[in-house]
Coordinates of C-alpha atoms in Angstrom, one line a residue:
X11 CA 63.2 34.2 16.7
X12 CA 61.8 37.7 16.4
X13 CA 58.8 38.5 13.6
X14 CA 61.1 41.5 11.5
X15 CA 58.3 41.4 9.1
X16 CA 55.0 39.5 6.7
X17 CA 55.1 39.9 3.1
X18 CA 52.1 39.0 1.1
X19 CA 51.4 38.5 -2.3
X20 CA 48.0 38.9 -4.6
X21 CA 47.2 38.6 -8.1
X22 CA 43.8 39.8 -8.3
X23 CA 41.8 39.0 -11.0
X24 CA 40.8 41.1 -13.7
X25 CA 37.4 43.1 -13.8
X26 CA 34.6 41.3 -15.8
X27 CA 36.2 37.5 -15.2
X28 CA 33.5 35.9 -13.8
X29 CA 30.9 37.8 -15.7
X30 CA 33.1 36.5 -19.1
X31 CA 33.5 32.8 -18.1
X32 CA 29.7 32.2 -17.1
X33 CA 28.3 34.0 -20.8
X34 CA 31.0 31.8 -22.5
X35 CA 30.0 28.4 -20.6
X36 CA 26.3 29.7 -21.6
X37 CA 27.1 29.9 -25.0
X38 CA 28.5 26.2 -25.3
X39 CA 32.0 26.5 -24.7
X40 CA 33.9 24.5 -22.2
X41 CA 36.6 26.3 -20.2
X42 CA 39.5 24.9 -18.9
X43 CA 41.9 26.4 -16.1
X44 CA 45.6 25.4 -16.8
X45 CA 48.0 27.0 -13.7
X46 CA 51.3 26.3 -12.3
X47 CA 49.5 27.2 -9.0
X48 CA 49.5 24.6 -6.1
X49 CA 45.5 22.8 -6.1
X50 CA 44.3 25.0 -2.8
X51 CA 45.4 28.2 -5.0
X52 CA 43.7 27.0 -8.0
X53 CA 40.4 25.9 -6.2
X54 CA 39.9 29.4 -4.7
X55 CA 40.5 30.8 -8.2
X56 CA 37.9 28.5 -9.7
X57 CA 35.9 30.1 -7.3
X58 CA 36.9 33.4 -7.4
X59 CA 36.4 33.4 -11.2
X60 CA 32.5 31.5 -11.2
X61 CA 33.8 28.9 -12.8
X62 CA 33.5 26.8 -9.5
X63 CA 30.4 27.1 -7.2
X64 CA 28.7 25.5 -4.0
X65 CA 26.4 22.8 -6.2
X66 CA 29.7 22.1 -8.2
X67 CA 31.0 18.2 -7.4
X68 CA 35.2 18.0 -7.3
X69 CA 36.8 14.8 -8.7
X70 CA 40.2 14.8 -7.6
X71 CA 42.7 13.0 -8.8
X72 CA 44.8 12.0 -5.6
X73 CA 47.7 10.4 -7.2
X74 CA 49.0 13.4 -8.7
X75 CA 49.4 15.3 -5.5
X76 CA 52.6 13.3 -4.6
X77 CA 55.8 15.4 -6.3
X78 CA 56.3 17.2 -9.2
X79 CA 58.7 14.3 -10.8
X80 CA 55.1 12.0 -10.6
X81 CA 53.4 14.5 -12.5
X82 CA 55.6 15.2 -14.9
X83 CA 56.5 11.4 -15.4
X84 CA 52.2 10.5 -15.6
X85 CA 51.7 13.5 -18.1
X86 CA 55.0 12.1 -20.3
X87 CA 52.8 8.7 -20.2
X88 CA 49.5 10.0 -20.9
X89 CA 51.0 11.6 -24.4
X90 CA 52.9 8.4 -24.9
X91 CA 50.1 5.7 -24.3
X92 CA 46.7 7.4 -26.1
X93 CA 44.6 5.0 -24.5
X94 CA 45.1 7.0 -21.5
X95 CA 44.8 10.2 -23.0
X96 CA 41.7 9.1 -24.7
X97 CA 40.1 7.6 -20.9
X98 CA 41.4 11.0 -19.6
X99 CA 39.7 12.8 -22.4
X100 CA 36.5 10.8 -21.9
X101 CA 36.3 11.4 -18.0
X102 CA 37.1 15.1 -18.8
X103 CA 34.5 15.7 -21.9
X104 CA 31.8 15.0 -19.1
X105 CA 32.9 17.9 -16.7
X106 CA 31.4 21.0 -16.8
X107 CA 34.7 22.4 -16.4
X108 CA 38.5 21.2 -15.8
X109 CA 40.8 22.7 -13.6
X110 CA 44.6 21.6 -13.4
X111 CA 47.0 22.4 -11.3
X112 CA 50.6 22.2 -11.1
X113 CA 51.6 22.2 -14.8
X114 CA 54.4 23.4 -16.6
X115 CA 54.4 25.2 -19.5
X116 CA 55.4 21.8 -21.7
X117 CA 52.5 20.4 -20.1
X118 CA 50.0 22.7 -21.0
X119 CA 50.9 22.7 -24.4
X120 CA 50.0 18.6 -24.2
X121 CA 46.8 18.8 -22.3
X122 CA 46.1 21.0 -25.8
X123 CA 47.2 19.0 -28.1
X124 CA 45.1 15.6 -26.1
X125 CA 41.8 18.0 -26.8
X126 CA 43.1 18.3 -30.0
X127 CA 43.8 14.8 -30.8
X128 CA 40.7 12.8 -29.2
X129 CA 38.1 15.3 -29.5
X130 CA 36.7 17.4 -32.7
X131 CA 36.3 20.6 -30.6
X132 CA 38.2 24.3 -31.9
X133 CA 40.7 25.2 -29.4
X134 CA 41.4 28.9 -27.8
X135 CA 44.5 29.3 -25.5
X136 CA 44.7 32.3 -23.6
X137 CA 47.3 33.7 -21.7
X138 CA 49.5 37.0 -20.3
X139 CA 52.9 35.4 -19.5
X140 CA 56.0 33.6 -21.0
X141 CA 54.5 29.8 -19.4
X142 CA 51.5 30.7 -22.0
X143 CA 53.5 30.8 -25.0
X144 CA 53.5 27.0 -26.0
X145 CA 49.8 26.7 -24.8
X146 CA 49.0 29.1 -27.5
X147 CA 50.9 28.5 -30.4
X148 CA 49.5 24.8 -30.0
X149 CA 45.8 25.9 -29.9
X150 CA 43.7 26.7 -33.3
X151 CA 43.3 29.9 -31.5
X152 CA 45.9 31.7 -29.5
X153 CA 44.9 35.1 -27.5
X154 CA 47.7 37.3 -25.3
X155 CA 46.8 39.4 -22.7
X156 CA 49.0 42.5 -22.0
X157 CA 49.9 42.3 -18.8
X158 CA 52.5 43.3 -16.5
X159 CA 54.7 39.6 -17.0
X160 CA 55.7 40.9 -20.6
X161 CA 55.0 40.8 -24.2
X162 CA 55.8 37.2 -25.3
X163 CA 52.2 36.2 -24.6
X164 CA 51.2 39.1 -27.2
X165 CA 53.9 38.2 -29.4
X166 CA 53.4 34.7 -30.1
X167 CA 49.1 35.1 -30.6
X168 CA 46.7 35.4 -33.1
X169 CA 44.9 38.2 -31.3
X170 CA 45.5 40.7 -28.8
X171 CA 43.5 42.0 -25.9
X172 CA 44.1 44.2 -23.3
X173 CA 41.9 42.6 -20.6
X174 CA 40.3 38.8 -20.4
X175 CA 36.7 40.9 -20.6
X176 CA 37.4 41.9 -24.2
X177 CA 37.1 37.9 -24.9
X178 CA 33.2 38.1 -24.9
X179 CA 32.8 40.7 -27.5
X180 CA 35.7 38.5 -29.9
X181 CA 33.9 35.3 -29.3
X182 CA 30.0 36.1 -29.2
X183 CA 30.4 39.6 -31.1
X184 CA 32.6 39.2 -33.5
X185 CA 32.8 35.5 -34.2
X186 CA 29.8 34.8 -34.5
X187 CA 29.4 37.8 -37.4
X188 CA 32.4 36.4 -39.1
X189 CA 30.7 32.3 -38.8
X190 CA 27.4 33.8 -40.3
X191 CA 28.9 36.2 -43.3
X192 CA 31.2 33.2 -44.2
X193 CA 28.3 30.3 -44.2
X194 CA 26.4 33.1 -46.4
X195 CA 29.2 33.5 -48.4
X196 CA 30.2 29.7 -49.3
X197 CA 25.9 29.2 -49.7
X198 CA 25.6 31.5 -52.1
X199 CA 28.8 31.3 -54.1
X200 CA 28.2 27.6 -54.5
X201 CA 24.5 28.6 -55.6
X202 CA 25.6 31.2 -58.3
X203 CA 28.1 28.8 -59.7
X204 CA 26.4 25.8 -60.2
X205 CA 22.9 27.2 -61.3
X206 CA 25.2 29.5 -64.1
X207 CA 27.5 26.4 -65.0
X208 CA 24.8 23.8 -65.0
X209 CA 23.1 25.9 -68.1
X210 CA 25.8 24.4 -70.4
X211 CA 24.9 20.7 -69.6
X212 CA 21.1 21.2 -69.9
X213 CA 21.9 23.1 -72.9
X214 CA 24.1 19.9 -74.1
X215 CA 21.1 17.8 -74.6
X216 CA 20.3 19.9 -77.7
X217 CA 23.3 20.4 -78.9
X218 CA 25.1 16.9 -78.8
X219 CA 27.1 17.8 -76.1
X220 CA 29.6 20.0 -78.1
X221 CA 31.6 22.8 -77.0
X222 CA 29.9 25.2 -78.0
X223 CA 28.7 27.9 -75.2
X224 CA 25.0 28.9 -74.4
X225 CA 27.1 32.6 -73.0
X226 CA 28.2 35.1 -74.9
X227 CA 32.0 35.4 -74.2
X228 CA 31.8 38.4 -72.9
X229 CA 29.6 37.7 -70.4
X230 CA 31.2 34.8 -69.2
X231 CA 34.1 37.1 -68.3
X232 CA 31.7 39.8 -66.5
X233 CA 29.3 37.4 -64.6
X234 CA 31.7 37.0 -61.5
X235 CA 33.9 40.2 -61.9
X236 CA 31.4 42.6 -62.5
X237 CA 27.7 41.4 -62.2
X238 CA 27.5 39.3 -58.5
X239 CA 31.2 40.7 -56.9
X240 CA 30.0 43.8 -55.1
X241 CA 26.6 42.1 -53.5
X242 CA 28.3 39.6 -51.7
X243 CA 31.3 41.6 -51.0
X244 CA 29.2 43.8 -49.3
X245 CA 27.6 40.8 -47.3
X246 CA 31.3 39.4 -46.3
X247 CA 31.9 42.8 -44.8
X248 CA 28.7 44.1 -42.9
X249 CA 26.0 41.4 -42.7
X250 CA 24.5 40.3 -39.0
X251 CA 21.7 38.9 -37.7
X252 CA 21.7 40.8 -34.6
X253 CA 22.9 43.7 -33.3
X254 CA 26.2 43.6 -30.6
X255 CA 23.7 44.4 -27.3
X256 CA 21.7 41.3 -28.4
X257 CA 24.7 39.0 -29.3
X258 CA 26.0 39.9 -25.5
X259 CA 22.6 39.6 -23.9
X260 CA 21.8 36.3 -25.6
X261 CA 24.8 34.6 -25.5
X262 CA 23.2 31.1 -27.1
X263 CA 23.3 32.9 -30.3
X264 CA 26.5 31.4 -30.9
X265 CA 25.3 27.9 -30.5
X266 CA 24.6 28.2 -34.4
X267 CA 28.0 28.4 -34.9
X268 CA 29.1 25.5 -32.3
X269 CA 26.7 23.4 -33.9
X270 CA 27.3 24.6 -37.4
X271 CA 23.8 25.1 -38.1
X272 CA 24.9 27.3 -41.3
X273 CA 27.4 25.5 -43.4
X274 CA 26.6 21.7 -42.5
X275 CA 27.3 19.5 -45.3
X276 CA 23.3 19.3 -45.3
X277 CA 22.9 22.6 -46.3
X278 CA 25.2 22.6 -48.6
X279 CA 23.4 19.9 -50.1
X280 CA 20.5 21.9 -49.9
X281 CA 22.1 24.9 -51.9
X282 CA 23.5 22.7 -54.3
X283 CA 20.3 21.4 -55.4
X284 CA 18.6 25.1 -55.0
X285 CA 20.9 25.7 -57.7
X286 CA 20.1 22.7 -59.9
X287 CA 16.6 23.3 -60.0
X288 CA 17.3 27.1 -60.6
X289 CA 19.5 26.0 -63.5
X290 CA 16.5 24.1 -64.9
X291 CA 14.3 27.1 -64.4
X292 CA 16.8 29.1 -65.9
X293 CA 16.9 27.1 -68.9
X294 CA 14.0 24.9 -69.8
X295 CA 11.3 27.6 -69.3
X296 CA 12.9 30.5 -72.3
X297 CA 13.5 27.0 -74.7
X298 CA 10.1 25.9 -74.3
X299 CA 9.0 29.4 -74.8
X300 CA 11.2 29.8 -77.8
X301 CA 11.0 26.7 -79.1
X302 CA 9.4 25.7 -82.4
X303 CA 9.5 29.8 -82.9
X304 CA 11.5 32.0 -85.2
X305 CA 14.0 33.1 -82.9
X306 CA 17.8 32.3 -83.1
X307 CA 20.1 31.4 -81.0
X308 CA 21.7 34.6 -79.3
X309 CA 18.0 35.4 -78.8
X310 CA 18.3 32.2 -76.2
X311 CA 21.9 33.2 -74.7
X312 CA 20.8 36.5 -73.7
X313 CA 17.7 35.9 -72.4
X314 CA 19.1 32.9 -70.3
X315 CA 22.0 35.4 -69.4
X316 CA 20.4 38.0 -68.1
X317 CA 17.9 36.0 -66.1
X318 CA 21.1 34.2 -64.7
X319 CA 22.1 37.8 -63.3
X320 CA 19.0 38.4 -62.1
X321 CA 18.5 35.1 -60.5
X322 CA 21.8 35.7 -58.9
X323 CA 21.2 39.3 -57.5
X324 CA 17.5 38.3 -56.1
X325 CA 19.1 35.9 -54.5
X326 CA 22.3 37.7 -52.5
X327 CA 19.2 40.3 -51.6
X328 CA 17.0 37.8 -50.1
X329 CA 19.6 36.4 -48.2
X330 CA 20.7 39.9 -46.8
X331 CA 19.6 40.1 -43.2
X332 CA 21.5 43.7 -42.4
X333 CA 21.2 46.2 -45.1
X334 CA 22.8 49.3 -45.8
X335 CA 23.6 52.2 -47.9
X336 CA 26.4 50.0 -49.4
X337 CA 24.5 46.6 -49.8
X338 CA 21.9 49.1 -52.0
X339 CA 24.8 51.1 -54.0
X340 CA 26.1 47.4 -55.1
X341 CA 22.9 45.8 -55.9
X342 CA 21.8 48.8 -58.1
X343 CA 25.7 48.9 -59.7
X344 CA 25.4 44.9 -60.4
X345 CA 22.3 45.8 -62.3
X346 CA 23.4 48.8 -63.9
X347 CA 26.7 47.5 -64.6
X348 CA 25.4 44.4 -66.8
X349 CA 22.9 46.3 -68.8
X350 CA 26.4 48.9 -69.7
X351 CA 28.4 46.0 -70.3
X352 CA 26.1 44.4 -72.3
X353 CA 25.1 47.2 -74.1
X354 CA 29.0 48.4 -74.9
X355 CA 29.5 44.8 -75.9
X356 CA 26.6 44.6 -78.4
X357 CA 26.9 48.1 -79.8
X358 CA 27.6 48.7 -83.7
X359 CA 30.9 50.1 -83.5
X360 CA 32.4 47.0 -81.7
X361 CA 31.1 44.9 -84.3
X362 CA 32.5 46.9 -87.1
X363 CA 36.2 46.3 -85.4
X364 CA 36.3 42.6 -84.2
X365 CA 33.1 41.1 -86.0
X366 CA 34.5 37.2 -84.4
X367 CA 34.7 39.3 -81.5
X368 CA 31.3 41.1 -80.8
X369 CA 29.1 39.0 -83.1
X370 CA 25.5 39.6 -80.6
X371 CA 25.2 43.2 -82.3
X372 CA 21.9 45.3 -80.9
X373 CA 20.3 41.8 -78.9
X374 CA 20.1 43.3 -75.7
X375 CA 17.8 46.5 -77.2
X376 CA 15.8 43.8 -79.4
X377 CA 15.4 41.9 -76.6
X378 CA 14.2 44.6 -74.3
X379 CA 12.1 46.4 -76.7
X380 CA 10.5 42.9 -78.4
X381 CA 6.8 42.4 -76.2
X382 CA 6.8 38.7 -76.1
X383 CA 10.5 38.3 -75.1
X384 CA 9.9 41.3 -72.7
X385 CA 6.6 38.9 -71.0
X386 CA 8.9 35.5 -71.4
X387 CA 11.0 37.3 -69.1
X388 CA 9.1 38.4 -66.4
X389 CA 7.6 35.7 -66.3
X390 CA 10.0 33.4 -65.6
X391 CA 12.6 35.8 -63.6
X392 CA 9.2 36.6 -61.5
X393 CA 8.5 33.1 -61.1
X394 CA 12.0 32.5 -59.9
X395 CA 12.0 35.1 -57.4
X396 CA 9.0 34.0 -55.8
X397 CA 10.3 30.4 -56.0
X398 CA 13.5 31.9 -53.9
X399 CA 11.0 34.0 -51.5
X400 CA 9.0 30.8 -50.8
X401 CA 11.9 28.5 -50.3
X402 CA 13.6 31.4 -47.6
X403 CA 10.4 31.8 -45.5
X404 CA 9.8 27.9 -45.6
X405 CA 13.3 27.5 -44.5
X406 CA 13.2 29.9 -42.0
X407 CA 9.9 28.1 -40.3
X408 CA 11.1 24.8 -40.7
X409 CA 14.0 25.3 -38.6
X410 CA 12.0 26.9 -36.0
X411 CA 10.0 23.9 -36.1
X412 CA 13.8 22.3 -35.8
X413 CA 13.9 24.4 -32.2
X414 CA 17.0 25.7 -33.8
X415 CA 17.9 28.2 -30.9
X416 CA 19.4 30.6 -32.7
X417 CA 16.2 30.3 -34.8
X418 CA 14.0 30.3 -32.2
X419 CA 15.6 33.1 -29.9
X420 CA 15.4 35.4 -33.4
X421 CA 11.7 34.3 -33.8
X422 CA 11.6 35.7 -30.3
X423 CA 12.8 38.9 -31.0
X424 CA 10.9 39.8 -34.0
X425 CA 7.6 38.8 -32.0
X426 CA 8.4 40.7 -28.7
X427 CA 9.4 43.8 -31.2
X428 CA 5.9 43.3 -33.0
X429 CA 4.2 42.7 -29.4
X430 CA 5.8 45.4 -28.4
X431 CA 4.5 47.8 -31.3
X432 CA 1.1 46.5 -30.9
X433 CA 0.8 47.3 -27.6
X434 CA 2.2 51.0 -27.7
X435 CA -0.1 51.3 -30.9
X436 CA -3.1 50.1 -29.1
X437 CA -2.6 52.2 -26.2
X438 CA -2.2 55.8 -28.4
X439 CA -5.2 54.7 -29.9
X440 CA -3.2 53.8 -33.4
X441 CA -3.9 49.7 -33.4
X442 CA -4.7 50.0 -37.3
X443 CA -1.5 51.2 -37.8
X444 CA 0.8 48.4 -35.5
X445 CA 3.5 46.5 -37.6
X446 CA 2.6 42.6 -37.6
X447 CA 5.0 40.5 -38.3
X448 CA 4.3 39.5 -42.1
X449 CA 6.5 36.4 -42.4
X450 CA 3.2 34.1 -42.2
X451 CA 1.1 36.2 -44.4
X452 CA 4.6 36.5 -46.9
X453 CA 4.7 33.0 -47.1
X454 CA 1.3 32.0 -47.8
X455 CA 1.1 34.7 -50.6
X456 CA 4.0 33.8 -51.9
X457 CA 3.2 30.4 -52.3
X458 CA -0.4 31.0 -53.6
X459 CA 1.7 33.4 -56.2
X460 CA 4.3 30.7 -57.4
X461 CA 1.5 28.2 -58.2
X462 CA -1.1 30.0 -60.1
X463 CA 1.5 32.8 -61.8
X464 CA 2.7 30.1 -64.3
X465 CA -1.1 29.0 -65.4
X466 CA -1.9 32.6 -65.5
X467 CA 1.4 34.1 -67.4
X468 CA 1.3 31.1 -69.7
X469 CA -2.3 32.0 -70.5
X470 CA -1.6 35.7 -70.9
X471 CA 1.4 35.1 -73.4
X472 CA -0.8 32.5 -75.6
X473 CA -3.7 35.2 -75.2
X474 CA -1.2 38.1 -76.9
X475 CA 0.6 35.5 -79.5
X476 CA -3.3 34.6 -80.7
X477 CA -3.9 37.9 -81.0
X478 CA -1.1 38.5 -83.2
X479 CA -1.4 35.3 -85.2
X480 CA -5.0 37.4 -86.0
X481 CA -3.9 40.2 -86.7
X482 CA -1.7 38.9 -88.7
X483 CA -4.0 36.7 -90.8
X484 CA -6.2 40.1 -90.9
X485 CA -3.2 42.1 -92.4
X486 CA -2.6 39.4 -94.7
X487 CA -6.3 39.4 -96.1
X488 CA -6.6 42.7 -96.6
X489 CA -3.6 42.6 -98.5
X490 CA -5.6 40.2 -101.1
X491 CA -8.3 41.9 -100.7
X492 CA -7.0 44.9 -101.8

């Protein structure tokens, strides 16, 4: 026999492979190889691609190296008996990383739906070619490559990328944006909610639990639509609590999400009963205020509404990490929007056309222009600020102490930022000038604030009512007198 000719045959890997699988092993995930390719081709692949190295142990499964009938009849079994596939899952939930070999397309599609079944972990297939497409419509996640084996891949996924590179910026980038906006999101929705529907019960006790509203009707309508949309809107769409170069540098930034550090069902808890003791604060402190006093009842519902919209909007701005022109434009319309509102919805000319309608005629201008109300308020929106300051930089140490990393690795920016300024400051001869970080000072101010602003705002309102009550008595004298 004569040699005519050799014929070869590579499929290189794509740029940035190796680079992508070690940031996403750093950042918590486990990656799994699924190939048709005989075990030799698959090994050098693992090792091609980093996800293999010389320290790595191999545990080989030799009884599935006989045919391709064995195989297919011990992977039928393993979805059939789930003792095995749990004892499989088990062995492989201790592996760095899993490579198979020699699967069909039917098969990798089961290995998918065993990770699914025995194991609480998210799923992400991704694949270029038809022998992908069952893989990926089984996982929570599907992802298609374009590639040169067709568009079915692309077809049949969630999301579409043009090289296996891109996956980095989708995962660390992007999805751990979209984790943080939503836990921020679902936080503070459940906060504003509760704390505005929890007002009615509080209110019950004095009222006989009757259904009767503390809100005007108007406002009820407004609160969500009008005065707390835009805020957190704007939060859904642009909030982050690091830039992309840092997401990509520090890949265990996304451990927050893996671990759901953000929207546990203990900080949900935790936001929940935020907003119950907000609701008292909202409440309790105007009716001890206004109790045993002249004032009526719409007096009350607008006072308690408008620190409700307040309360809210401190909130959603506290909570903003990322701010920009648009967070500021809806924070200032929220505000501007509730004192229109309220003002259209109070005016004289309203109440002349539907008096059953628009029966809190001129409360918001007596309200705003009446000196004791006007102190009542600050006092206990101010006081309710600071209570939301205190509880946000208390948080935010306390999981430090936690070693939350993505707490900890942000702790770590902001000091090698400040470190960083102190040094350049101190070396142009500028030190007085260098920005320290003032998250330690903020909260020990803030909490020397909260706990001698009610003594002193409680002794600053009886000071001005006892000077009234004189004045009064004077006015009334001289009225005899003369």
């Amino acid at each position: 026999l004569k040699l005519l000719g050799l014929t070869a045959i590579e499929d290189r890997l794509q740029e940035g492979v190796p680079e992508t699988i070690a940031m996403l092993q750093q950042a918590g995930l486990k990656v799994w190889v699924l190939t048709g390719d005989k075990k030799e081709t698959a090994v050098n692949i693992g090792y091609a691609c980093k996800l293999l190295d010389a320290d790595t142990r191999l545990l080989e499964w030799h009884e599935l190296r006989f045919a391709v009938k064995t195989t297919q009849r011990l992977a039928a079994e393993f979805v059939q008996k789930p003792e095995w596939g749990a004892a499989l899952m088990k062995l492989a939930s201790q592996c760095q990383s899993v490579l198979c070999c020699r699967v069909t397309p039917g098969q990798k599609a089961d290995i998918v739906k065993l990770v699914r079944k025995h194991t609480k972990s998210i799923t992400l297939s991704i694949g270029d070619g038809a022998n992908d497409v069952n893989m990926i419509k089984t996982a929570h996640v599907g992802v298609g490559l374009v590639g040169v084996e067709g568009g079915q891949a692309v077809q049949n996924a969630d999301f579409s990328l043009c090289q296996f590179r891109f996956l980095q910026r989708l995962l660390l980038v992007h999805g751990h944006w979209s984790y943080l906006r939503i836990s921020v999101f679902l936080r503070y929705f459940l906060f504003k909610t509760c704390s505005f529907a929890l007002v009615h019960i509080w209110f019950g006790l004095f009222n006989g639990f009757s259904s009767q509203s503390l809100y005007e009707t108007w406002f009820i309508a407004f609160y969500t639509v009008f005065y707390t949309s835009n805020p957190i809107l704007c939060v859904a769409f642009f909030e982050k609590d690091a830039n992309a170069e840092d997401c990509l540098k520090y890949p265990e930034l996304y451990l927050s999400g893996q671990k759901n550090e953000l929207s546990s069902p203990v900080m949900m808890l935790m936001s929940l009963l935020y907003a119950v003791y907000s609701s008292l604060i909202l409440f309790f402190i105007p009716c001890g205020v206004f109790f045993n006093t002249p004032f009526d009842f719409q007096t009350m519902s607008v006072t308690v509404a408008m620190a409700a919209t307040f309360a809210a909007t401190i909130e959603i701005s506290l909570q903003t990490k990322h701010w920009t022109k648009f967070n500021i434009a809806s924070v200032c319309v929220s505000v501007i929007m509730y004192f229109l509102c309220t003002k259209i919805t109070h005016s004289e000319r309203l109440f002349k056309r539907a008096q059953k309608d628009y029966y809190f005629i001129g409360m918001i201008k007596y309200i705003l222009t009446y000196t004791n109300l006007y102190i009542c308020n600050e006092f206990f929106l101010t006081n309710s600020s600071s209570c939301h300051i205190r509880s946000l930089s208390l948080s935010h140490h306390s999981h430090i102490d936690n070693t939350s990393e993505i707490m900890l690795i942000r702790y770590l920016f902001r000091w090698r930022s400040c470190h960083h300024c102190v040094c350049e400051c101190a070396s142009t001869g500028a030190a007085d000038k260098a920005f320290i970080d003032p998250v330690v000072w903020l909260t020990a101010l803030l909490t020397a604030w909260t706990a001698v602003l009610p003594s002193v705002t409680i002794h600053a309102f009886n000071v001005i009512r006892k000077g009234n009550d004189k004045h009064k008595v004077r006015a009334v004298n001289s009225i005899k007198y003369h």
